[in-house]
């Protein structure tokens, strides 16, 4: 606490976060702290942050977080969720993987943005080995019917 306090007094407008000086006046979430370079992370399932809003997700996310399945949960057009820019960022990021791993995009809602993106970029999706599940698909097993894209944690 003393180090943070001294730093704030000797450098007005600056503070320490995890030992790194930052400028709290910067309100851009993408520029608040430098992200250290490192190898990509491979996961089975990744939830696209902030309901697929462009506020926090860019091509760098998809270059570094390489998932077999990405969940798109945005359903608020007024807030830009899901964001067309984020869906395009998936294409850009995946194109730089250097390996043609299968990726499945799981939208949890049927939105105009995802439908238009799917139709307009379908050829690029095929080229990059990206499959998009239909959010309105259902699975029927025995006497039960349920959404095919239902994900619970």
Coordinates of C-alpha atoms in Angstrom, one line a residue:
X1 CA 0.0 0.0 0.0
X2 CA 2.8 2.4 0.9
X3 CA 4.4 1.8 -2.6
X4 CA 1.1 2.6 -4.4
X5 CA 0.5 5.6 -2.2
X6 CA 4.1 7.0 -2.8
X7 CA 3.7 6.3 -6.5
X8 CA 0.5 8.2 -6.7
X9 CA 1.9 11.2 -4.8
X10 CA 5.2 11.3 -6.8
X11 CA 3.5 10.7 -10.2
X12 CA 0.1 12.4 -10.2
X13 CA -2.4 10.8 -12.5
X14 CA -0.5 7.5 -12.4
X15 CA -0.9 4.4 -10.3
X16 CA 0.4 0.9 -10.0
X17 CA -1.5 -2.2 -11.1
X18 CA 0.4 -5.4 -10.5
X19 CA 3.6 -3.4 -10.3
X20 CA 3.0 -1.7 -13.7
X21 CA 2.4 2.1 -13.9
X22 CA -0.9 2.8 -15.6
X23 CA -2.7 6.0 -16.5
X24 CA -6.2 5.9 -15.0
X25 CA -7.3 8.7 -17.3
X26 CA -7.2 6.1 -20.2
X27 CA -10.7 4.7 -20.5
X28 CA -10.0 2.4 -23.4
X29 CA -10.1 -1.2 -22.1
X30 CA -7.8 -2.4 -24.9
X31 CA -5.0 0.0 -24.1
X32 CA -5.1 -0.1 -20.2
X33 CA -2.2 -2.7 -19.9
X34 CA 0.1 -4.2 -22.4
X35 CA -0.6 -7.9 -22.9
X36 CA 2.6 -9.9 -22.8
X37 CA 3.4 -12.0 -25.8
X38 CA 3.3 -15.7 -25.5
X39 CA 2.2 -18.9 -27.2
X40 CA -1.5 -19.2 -28.1
X41 CA -3.8 -21.0 -25.6
X42 CA -5.7 -24.0 -26.9
X43 CA -9.1 -24.8 -25.2
X44 CA -12.1 -26.9 -26.1
X45 CA -14.7 -24.3 -25.4
X46 CA -14.4 -20.5 -25.2
X47 CA -17.1 -18.0 -24.4
X48 CA -16.7 -14.8 -26.5
X49 CA -16.4 -12.1 -23.9
X50 CA -19.1 -9.5 -23.1
X51 CA -21.8 -11.2 -25.2
X52 CA -19.7 -10.8 -28.3
X53 CA -19.5 -7.0 -27.9
X54 CA -16.8 -5.2 -29.8
X55 CA -15.8 -3.3 -26.5
X56 CA -13.4 -6.0 -25.4
X57 CA -12.8 -8.5 -28.2
X58 CA -10.6 -8.0 -31.3
X59 CA -8.7 -10.3 -33.7
X60 CA -5.9 -10.6 -31.0
X61 CA -8.4 -12.6 -28.8
X62 CA -8.9 -15.1 -31.6
X63 CA -5.2 -15.3 -32.4
X64 CA -4.3 -16.1 -28.8
X65 CA -7.4 -18.1 -27.6
X66 CA -7.8 -21.0 -30.0
X67 CA -10.9 -22.9 -29.3
X68 CA -12.6 -25.9 -30.9
X69 CA -15.9 -24.2 -29.9
X70 CA -16.7 -20.5 -29.5
X71 CA -20.0 -19.5 -27.8
X72 CA -21.7 -16.3 -29.1
X73 CA -24.4 -15.3 -26.6
X74 CA -25.2 -11.7 -27.7
X75 CA -28.9 -10.9 -28.2
X76 CA -29.0 -7.1 -27.8
X77 CA -28.8 -5.2 -31.1
X78 CA -29.1 -1.9 -29.3
X79 CA -25.8 -2.5 -27.5
X80 CA -24.1 -4.1 -30.5
X81 CA -24.4 -7.6 -29.2
X82 CA -23.3 -9.6 -31.1
X83 CA -20.9 -7.4 -32.9
X84 CA -20.3 -7.9 -36.6
X85 CA -16.7 -6.7 -36.0
X86 CA -16.1 -9.4 -33.5
X87 CA -17.4 -12.1 -35.9
X88 CA -15.1 -10.7 -38.6
X89 CA -12.3 -10.7 -36.0
X90 CA -12.8 -14.5 -35.7
X91 CA -12.2 -14.9 -39.4
X92 CA -9.1 -12.6 -39.2
X93 CA -7.7 -14.3 -36.2
X94 CA -8.3 -17.8 -37.4
X95 CA -6.7 -17.0 -40.7
X96 CA -3.4 -16.5 -38.9
X97 CA -3.4 -19.7 -37.0
X98 CA -1.2 -21.5 -39.6
X99 CA -3.1 -24.7 -39.0
X100 CA -6.5 -25.7 -40.3
X101 CA -8.2 -26.9 -37.1
X102 CA -12.0 -27.3 -37.1
X103 CA -13.8 -24.5 -35.2
X104 CA -17.5 -24.5 -34.4
X105 CA -19.3 -21.3 -33.6
X106 CA -22.3 -21.7 -31.3
X107 CA -24.7 -18.8 -31.4
X108 CA -27.2 -19.0 -28.5
X109 CA -29.6 -16.7 -30.2
X110 CA -30.8 -16.3 -33.8
X111 CA -30.0 -12.7 -34.6
X112 CA -30.0 -10.6 -37.8
X113 CA -26.3 -9.9 -37.3
X114 CA -25.3 -13.5 -37.1
X115 CA -27.5 -14.5 -40.0
X116 CA -26.1 -11.7 -42.3
X117 CA -22.5 -12.5 -41.2
X118 CA -23.1 -16.2 -41.9
X119 CA -24.5 -15.6 -45.4
X120 CA -22.0 -12.9 -46.4
X121 CA -18.9 -14.8 -45.2
X122 CA -19.9 -18.4 -45.8
X123 CA -17.2 -19.0 -48.4
X124 CA -14.5 -17.7 -46.0
X125 CA -15.8 -19.8 -43.2
X126 CA -15.5 -22.9 -45.3
X127 CA -12.0 -22.0 -46.3
X128 CA -11.0 -21.5 -42.7
X129 CA -12.8 -24.7 -41.5
X130 CA -15.3 -22.9 -39.4
X131 CA -18.8 -24.4 -38.9
X132 CA -21.7 -22.3 -37.5
X133 CA -24.5 -24.2 -35.7
X134 CA -28.0 -23.0 -36.2
X135 CA -29.2 -21.6 -32.9
X136 CA -32.7 -22.8 -33.6
X137 CA -31.7 -26.5 -34.0
X138 CA -33.2 -29.1 -31.7
X139 CA -32.2 -32.6 -30.7
X140 CA -34.9 -35.2 -30.2
X141 CA -33.9 -38.2 -27.9
X142 CA -36.4 -40.7 -26.8
X143 CA -39.4 -38.7 -25.6
X144 CA -37.4 -35.5 -25.0
X145 CA -36.7 -32.5 -27.3
X146 CA -34.2 -29.8 -26.4
X147 CA -32.1 -27.0 -28.1
X148 CA -29.0 -28.4 -29.8
X149 CA -26.9 -25.5 -28.7
X150 CA -27.9 -25.4 -25.0
X151 CA -24.8 -24.9 -22.8
X152 CA -24.9 -25.0 -19.1
X153 CA -22.1 -24.5 -16.6

